[in-house]
Tab-separated table of C-alpha atoms and ligand atoms in Angstrom:
chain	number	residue	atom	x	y	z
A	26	UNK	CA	-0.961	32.196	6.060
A	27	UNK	CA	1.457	31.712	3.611
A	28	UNK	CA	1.014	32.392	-0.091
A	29	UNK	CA	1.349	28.810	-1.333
A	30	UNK	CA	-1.455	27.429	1.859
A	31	UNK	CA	-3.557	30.393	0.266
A	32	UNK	CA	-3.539	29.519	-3.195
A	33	UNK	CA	-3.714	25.661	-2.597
A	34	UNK	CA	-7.449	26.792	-0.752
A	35	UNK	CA	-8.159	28.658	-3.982
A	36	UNK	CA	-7.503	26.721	-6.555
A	37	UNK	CA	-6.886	22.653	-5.196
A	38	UNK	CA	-10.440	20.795	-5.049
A	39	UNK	CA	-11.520	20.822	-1.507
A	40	UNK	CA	-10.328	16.832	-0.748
A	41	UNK	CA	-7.624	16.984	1.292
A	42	UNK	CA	-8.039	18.456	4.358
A	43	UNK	CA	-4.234	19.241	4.489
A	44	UNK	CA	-2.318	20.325	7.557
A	45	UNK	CA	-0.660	23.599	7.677
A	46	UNK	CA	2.792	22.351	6.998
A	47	UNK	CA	4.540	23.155	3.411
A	48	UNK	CA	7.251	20.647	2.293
A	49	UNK	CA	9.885	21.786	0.388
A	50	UNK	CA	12.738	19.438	0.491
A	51	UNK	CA	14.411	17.003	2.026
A	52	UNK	CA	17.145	14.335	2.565
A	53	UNK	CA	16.734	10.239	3.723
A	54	UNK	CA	14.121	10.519	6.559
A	55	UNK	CA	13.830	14.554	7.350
A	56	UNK	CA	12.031	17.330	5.632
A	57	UNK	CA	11.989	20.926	5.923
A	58	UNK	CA	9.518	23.590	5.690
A	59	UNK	CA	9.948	26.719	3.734
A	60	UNK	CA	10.971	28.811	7.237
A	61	UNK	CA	13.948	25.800	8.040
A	62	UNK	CA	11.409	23.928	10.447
A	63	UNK	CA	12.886	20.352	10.930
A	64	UNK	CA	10.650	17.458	10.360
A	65	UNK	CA	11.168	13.488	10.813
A	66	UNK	CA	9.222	12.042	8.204
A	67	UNK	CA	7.156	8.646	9.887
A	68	UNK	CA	4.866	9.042	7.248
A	69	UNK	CA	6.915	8.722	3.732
A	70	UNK	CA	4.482	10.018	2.292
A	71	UNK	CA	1.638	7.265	3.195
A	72	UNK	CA	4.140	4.242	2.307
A	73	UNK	CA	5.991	6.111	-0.313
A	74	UNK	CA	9.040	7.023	-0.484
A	75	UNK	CA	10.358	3.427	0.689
A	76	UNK	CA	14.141	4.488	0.905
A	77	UNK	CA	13.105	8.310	2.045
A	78	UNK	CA	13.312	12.033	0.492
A	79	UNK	CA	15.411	12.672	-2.809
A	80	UNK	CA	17.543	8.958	-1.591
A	81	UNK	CA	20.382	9.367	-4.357
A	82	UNK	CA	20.689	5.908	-5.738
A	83	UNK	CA	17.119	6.254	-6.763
A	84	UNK	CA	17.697	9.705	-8.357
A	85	UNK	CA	20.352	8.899	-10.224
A	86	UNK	CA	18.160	5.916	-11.871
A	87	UNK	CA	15.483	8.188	-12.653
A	88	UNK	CA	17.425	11.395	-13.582
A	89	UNK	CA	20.083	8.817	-15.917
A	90	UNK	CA	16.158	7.543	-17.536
A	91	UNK	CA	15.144	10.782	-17.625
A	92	UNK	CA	18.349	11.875	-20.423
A	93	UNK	CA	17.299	9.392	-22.161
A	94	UNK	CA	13.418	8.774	-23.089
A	95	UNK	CA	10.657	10.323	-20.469
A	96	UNK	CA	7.749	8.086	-22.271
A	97	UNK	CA	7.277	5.539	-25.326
A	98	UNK	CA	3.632	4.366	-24.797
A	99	UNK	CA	3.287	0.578	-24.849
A	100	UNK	CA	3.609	0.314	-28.602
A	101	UNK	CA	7.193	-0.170	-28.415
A	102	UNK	CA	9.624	-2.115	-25.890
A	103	UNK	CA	11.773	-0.188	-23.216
A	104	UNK	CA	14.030	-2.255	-21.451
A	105	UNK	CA	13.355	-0.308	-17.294
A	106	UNK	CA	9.807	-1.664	-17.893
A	107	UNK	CA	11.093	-5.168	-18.483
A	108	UNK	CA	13.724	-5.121	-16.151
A	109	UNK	CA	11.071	-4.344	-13.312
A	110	UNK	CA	8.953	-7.048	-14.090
A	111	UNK	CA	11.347	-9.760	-13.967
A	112	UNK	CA	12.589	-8.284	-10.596
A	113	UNK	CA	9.188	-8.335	-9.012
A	114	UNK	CA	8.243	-12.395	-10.403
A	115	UNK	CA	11.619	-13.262	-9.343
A	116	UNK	CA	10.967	-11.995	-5.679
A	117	UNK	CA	7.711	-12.806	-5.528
A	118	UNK	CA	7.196	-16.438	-7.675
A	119	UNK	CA	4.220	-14.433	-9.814
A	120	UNK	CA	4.823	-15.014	-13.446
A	121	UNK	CA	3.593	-11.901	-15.409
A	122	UNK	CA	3.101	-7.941	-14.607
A	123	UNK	CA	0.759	-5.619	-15.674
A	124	UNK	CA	1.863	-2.369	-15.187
A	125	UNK	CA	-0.334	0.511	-13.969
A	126	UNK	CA	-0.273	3.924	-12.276
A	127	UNK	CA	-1.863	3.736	-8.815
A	128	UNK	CA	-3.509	1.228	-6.252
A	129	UNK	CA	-6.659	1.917	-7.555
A	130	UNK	CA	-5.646	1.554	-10.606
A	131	UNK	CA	-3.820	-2.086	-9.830
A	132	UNK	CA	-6.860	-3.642	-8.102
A	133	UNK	CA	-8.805	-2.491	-11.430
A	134	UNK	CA	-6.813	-4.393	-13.478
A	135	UNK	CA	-6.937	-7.220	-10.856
A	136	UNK	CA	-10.473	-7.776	-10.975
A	137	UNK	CA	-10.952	-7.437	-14.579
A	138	UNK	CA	-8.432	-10.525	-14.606
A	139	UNK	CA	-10.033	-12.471	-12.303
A	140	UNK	CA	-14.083	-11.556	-13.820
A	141	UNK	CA	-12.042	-12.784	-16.850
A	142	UNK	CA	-10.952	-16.217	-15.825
A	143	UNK	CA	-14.123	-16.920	-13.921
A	144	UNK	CA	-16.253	-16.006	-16.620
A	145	UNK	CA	-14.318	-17.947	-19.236
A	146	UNK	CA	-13.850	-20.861	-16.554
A	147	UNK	CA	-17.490	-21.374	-15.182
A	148	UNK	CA	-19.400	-19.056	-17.178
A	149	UNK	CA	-20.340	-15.401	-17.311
A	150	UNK	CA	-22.159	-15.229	-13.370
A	151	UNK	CA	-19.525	-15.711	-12.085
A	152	UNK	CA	-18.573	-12.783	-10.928
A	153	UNK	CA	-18.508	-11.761	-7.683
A	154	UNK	CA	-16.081	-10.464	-5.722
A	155	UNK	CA	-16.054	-11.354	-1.660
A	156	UNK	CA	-13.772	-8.915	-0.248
A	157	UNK	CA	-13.794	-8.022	3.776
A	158	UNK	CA	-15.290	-5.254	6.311
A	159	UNK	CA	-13.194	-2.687	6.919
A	160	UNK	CA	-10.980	-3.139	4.030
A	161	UNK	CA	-9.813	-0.655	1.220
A	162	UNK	CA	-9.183	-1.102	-2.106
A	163	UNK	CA	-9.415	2.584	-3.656
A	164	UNK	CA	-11.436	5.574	-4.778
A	165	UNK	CA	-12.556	4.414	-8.241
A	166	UNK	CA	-15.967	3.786	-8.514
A	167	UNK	CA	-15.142	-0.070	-9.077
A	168	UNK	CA	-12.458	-0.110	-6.120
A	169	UNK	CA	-14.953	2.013	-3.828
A	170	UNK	CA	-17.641	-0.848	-4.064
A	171	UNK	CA	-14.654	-3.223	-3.569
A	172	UNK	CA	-14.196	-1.207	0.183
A	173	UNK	CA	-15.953	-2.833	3.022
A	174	UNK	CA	-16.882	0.737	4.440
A	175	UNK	CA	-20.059	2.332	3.394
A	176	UNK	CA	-19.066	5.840	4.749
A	177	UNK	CA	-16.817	5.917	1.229
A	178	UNK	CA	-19.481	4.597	-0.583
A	179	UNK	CA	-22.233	7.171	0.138
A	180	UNK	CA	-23.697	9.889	-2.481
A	181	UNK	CA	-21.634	7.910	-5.009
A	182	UNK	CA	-24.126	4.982	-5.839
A	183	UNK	CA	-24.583	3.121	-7.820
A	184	UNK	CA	-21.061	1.640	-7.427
A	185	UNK	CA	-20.022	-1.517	-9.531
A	186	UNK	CA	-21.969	-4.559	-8.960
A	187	UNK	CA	-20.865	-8.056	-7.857
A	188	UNK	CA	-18.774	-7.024	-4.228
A	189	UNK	CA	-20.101	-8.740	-1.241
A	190	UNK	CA	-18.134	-8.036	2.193
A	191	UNK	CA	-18.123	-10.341	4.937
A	192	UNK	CA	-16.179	-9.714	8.419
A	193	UNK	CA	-12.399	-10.154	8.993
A	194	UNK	CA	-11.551	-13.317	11.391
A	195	UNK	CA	-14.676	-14.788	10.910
A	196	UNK	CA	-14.186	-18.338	8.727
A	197	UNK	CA	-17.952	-19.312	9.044
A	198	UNK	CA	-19.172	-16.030	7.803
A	199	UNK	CA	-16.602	-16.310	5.104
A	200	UNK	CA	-18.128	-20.204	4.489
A	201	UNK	CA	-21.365	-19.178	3.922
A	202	UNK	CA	-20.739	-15.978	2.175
A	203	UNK	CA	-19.154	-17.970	-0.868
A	204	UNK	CA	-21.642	-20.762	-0.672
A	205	UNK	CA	-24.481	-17.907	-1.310
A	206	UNK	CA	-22.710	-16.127	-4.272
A	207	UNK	CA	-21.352	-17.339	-7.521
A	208	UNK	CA	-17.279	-16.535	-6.873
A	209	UNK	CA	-14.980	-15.180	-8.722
A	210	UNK	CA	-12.242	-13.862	-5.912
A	211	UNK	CA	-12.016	-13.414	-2.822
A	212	UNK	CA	-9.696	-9.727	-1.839
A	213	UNK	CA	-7.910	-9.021	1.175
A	214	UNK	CA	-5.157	-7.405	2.781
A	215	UNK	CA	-3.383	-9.260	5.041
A	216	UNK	CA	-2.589	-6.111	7.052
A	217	UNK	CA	-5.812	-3.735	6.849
A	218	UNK	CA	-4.139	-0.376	6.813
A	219	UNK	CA	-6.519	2.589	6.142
A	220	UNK	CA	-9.213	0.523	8.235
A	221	UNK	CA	-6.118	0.689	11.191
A	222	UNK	CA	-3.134	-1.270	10.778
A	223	UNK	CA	-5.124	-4.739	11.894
A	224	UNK	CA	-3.151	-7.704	10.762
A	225	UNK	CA	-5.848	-10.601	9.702
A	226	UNK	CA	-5.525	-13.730	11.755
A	227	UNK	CA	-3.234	-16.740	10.115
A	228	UNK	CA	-6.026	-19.458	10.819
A	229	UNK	CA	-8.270	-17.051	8.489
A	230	UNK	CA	-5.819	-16.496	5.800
A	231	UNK	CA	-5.230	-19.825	5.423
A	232	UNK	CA	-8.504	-20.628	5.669
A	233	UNK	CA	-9.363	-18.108	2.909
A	234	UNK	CA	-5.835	-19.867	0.867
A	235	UNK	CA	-7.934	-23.055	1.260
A	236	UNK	CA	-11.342	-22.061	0.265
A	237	UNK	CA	-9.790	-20.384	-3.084
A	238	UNK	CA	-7.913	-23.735	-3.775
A	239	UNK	CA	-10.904	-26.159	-3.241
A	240	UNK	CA	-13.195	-23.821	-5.755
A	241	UNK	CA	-11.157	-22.806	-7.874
A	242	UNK	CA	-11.584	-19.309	-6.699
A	243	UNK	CA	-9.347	-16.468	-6.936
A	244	UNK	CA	-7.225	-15.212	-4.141
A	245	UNK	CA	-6.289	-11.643	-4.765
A	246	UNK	CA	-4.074	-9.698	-1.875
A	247	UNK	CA	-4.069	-6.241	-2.070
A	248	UNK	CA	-0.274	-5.612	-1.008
A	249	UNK	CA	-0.313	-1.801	-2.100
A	250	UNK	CA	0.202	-0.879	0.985
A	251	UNK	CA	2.182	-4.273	2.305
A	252	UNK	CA	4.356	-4.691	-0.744
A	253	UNK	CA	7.956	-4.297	-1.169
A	254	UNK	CA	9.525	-4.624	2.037
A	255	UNK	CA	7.253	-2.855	4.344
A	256	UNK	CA	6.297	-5.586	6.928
A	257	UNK	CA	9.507	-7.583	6.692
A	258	UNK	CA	8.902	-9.440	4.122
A	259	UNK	CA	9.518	-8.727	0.346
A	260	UNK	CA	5.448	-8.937	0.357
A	261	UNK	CA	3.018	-9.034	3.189
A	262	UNK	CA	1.514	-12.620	2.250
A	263	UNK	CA	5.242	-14.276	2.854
A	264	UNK	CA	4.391	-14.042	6.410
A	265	UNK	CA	1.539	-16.281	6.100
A	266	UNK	CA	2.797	-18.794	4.130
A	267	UNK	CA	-0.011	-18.279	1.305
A	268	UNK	CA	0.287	-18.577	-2.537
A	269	UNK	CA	-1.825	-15.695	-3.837
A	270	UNK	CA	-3.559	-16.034	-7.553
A	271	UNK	CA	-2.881	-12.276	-7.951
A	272	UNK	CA	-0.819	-9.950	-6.250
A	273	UNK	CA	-1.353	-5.522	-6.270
A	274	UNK	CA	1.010	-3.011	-5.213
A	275	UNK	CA	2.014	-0.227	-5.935
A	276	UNK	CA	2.956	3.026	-2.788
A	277	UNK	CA	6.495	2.341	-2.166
A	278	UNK	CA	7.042	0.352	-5.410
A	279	UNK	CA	8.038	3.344	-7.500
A	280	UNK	CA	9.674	4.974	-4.293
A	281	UNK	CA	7.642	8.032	-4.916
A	282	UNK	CA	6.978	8.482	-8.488
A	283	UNK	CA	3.329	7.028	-9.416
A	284	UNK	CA	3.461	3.527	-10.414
A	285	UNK	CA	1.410	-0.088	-9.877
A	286	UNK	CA	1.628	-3.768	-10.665
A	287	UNK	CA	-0.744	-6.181	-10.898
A	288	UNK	CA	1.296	-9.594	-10.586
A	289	UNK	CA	-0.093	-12.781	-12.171
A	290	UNK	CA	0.384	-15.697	-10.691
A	291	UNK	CA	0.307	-19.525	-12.901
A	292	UNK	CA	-2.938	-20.004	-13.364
A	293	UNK	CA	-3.756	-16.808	-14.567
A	294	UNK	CA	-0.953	-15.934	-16.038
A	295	UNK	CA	-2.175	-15.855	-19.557
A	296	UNK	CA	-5.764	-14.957	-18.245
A	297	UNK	CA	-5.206	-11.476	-20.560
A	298	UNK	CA	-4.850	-10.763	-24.308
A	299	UNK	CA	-4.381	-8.510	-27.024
A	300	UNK	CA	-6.793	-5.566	-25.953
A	301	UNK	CA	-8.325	-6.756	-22.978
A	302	UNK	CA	-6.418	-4.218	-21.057
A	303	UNK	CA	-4.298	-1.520	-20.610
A	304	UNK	CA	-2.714	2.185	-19.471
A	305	UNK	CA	-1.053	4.922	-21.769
A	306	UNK	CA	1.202	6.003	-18.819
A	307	UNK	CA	1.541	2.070	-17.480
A	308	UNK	CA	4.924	0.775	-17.333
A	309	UNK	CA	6.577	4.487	-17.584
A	310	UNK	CA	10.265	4.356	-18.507
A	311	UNK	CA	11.260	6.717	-15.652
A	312	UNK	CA	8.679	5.323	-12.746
A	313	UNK	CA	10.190	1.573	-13.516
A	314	UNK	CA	13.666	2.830	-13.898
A	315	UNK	CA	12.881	4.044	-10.490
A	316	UNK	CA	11.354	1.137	-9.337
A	317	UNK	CA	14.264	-0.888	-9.842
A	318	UNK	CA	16.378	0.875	-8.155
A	319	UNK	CA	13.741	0.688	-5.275
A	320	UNK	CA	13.009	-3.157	-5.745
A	321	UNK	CA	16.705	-4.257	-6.287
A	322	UNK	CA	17.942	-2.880	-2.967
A	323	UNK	CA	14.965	-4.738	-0.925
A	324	UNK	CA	17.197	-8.127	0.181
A	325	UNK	CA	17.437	-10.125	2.910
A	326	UNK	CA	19.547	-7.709	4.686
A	327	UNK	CA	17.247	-5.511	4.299
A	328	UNK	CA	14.745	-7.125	5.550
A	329	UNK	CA	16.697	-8.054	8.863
A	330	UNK	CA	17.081	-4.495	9.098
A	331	UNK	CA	13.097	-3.816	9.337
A	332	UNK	CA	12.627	-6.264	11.633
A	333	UNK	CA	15.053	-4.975	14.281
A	334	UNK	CA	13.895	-1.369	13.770
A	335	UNK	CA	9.979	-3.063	14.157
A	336	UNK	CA	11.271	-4.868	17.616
A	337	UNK	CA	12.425	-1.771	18.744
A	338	UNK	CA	9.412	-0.023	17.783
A	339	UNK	CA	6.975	-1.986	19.144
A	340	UNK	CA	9.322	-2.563	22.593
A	341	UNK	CA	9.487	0.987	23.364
A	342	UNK	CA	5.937	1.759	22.536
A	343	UNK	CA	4.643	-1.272	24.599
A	344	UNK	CA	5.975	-0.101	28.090
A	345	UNK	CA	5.260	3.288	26.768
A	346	UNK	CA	2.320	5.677	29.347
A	347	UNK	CA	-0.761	6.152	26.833
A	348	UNK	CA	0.032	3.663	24.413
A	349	UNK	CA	-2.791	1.259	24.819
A	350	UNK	CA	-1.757	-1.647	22.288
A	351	UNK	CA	0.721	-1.524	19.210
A	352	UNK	CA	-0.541	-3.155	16.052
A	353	UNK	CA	0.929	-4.373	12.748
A	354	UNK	CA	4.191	-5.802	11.217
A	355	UNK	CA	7.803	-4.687	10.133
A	356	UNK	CA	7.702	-1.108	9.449
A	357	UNK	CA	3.595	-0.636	9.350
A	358	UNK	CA	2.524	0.403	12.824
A	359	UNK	CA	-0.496	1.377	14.248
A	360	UNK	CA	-0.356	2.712	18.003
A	361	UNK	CA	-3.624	2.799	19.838
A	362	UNK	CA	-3.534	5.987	22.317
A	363	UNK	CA	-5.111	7.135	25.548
A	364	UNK	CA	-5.401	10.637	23.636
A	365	UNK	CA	-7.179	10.812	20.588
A	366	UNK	CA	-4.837	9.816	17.481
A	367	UNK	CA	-5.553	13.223	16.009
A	368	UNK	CA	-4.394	15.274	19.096
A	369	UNK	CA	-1.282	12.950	19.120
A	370	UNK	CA	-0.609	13.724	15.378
A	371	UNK	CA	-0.685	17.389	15.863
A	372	UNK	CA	1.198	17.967	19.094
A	373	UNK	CA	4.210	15.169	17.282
A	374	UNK	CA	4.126	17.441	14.144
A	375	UNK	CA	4.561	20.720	16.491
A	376	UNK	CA	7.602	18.685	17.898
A	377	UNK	CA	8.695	18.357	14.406
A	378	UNK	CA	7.668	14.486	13.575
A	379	UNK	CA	5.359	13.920	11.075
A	380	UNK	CA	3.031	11.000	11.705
A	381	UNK	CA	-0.339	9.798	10.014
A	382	UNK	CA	-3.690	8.201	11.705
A	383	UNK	CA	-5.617	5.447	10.338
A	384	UNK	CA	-8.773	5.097	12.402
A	385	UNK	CA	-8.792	5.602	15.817
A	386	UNK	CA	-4.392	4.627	16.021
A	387	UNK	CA	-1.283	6.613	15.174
A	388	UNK	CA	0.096	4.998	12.647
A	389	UNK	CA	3.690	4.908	10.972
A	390	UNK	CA	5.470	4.256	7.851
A	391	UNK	CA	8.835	5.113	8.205
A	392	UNK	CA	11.298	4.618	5.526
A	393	UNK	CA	13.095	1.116	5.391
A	394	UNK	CA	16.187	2.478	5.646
A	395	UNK	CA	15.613	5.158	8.496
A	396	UNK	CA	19.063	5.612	10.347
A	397	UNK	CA	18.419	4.131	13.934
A	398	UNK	CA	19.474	7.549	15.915
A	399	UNK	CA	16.760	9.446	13.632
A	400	UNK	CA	14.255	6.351	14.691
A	401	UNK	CA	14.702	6.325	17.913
A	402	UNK	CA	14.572	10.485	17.587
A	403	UNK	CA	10.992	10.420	16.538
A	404	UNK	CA	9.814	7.450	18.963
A	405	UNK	CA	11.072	9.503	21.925
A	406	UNK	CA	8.948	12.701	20.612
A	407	UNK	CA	5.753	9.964	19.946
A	408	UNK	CA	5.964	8.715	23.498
A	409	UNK	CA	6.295	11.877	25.484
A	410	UNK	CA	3.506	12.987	23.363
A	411	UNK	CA	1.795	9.957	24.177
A	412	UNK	CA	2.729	10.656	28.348
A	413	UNK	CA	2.330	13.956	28.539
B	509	PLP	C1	-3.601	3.290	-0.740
B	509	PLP	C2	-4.295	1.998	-1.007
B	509	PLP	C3	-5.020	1.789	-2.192
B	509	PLP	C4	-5.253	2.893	-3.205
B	509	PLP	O1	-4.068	3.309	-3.799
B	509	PLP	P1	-4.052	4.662	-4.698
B	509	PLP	O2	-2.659	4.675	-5.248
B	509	PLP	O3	-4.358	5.791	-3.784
B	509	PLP	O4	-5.068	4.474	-5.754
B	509	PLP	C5	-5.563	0.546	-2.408
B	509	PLP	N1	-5.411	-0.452	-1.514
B	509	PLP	C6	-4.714	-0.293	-0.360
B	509	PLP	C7	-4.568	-1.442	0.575
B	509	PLP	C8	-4.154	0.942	-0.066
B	509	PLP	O5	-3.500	1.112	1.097
């Protein structure tokens, strides 16, 4: 065992139950190991690093932000932070940011919004949030009780009231769920990802769209996962023709330095003042000047460029031996197996491509630039896996 694996078991709380690879650098879509082991990285890092390892457009925007000022707090102005956030309403039609430093962290301030404007709107009881089974929304103790899965919920009660869950695809269920609550918002993602890469049905979403219009309930989509490019779109919702209230994100956003949004849309775009809330590391000089460089590269080019490398994906894998069903959108891909996802994860990494699971699939994030040769590299390793 090497010393770094060693130490990491001393001294790292016990939460990740790592595998026994070390990372120490890298270039676009490979990574090496300390002993020169070549990796493909399908994994970016769980939807990180959007344009790959040490990508140098993106490190020249943070190193050039970095010379300058590393931090102001959000007493004074800095002009990356601004920059970002009239990037992200112009591509996405939201009218005000929130910065923040995480997913959690974004569906936080997302809720606190939306308790806001319902409580302000139709009074104080308002203020329940329907979100769905299966979902996830974070490890805060607010964003836990926001995640339709009670195995994350358990020896941490009591979570924050006021989150009911009610099943995915099911528009009765939904019905009578917000008929038996006072409503504040109702939170999705339109491409479950930690509950395994399951894209919601359009007749729900809309349905959902429709529901929050006629009551004057919030729709908040968690696009943390979905945002900024990763299923073809700019964000995930864009596929469904939807207008959200509010909008997270944050994993690829900063293209791997810690940053999240929380994106207004017009009605609640004012919903916060002075002191209702805020971050001493939101809005970070360096993770925005990063994040621009990220979001001002995602056009429609692109975009094109996703959606061939998904069709080729999701071609090879569907006439692939022990691939059962391929799941998801644009560069978010879950891969049902004949062999357990785990054993399929581990053989892959042996072969030097690093994938991740997300239930009972193989799923991959791959960055949305990955050179086609390197692609189609790692899907041949996946699918003789997959056959063997
Ligand atoms: C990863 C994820 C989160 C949590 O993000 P953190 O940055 O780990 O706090 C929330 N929602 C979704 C959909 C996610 O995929």
């Amino acid at each position: 065992m090497s010393q770094v694996i060693n130490d990491d078991r001393l001294y790292i709380a016990g939460t990740y139950n790592r595998f026994p690879v070390e990372i120490e650098k890298g270039e676009g879509s490979v990574v090496y190991s300390p002993d020169g082991k070549r990796y493909i990285d399908m994994g970016t890092g769980i939807g990180v690093t959007a344009f790959g390892i040490a990508d140098k457009e993106w490190q020249k925007a943070v190193t050039a932000q970095l010379g300058l000022v590393q931090h102001t707090s959000n007493l004074y102005y800095t002009k990356p932070c601004v920059d970002l956030a009239r990037l992200l309403c112009e591509k996405s039609g939201m009218k005000k940011i929130f910065f923040a430093n995480s997913g959690a962290e974004a569906n936080e301030g997302a809720i606190k919004a939306a308790r806001k404007y319902a409580a302000e709107k139709k009074g104080e009881d308002y203020y329940t949030i329907v979100t769905l089974v299966n979902s996830f929304h974070g490890r805060t103790v607010t964003t836990l009780a926001a995640t339709g899965q009670e195995h994350y919920h358990q020896l941490f009660k009591p979570l924050t009231d006021g989150f009911v869950h009610t099943p995915a695809n099911d528009i009765s269920s939904l019905e009578s769920t917000v008929k038996a609550n006072k409503v504040a918002a109702i939170m999705i993602e339109c491409i479950q990802g930690e509950g395994g890469v399951l894209a919601l049905d359009e007749d729900f979403v809309k349905a959902v769209a429709d529901i929050c219009g006629k009551e004057d309930i919030l729709l908040i989509v968690d696009e943390v996962q979905t945002g900024n490019g990763r299923t073809g779109k700019m964000y995930a919702y864009m596929n469904y023709g939807i207008t959200p209230d509010i909008v997270t994100t944050a994993k690829g956003l900063g293209g791997g330095l810690p940053i999240g949004a929380v994106m207004l849309g017009e009605k609640v775009q004012n919903v916060y003042g002075f002191g209702d809330h805020g971050s001493t590391f939101g809005g970070n000089p360096v993770c925005c000047a990063g994040a621009v460089s990220i979001i001002s590269r995602i056009d429609d080019k692109l975009l094109d460029e996703v959606n061939q490398k998904s069709k080729y994906i999701f071609d090879r894998l569907n006439s692939a031996k022990g691939a059962q069903s391929v799941s998801g959108m644009g560069l978010m891909i879950g891969i049902k197996t004949t062999k357990p996802a785990g054993d399929v994860v581990k053989k892959c990494m042996e072969k030097g491509v690093l994938c991740l699971t997300a239930k009972d699939k193989v799923r991959l994030l791959p960055a949305l630039n990955i050179p086609q040769n390197i692609l189609e590299e790692a899907i041949n390793v996946i699918i003789s896996v997959c056959e063997e």
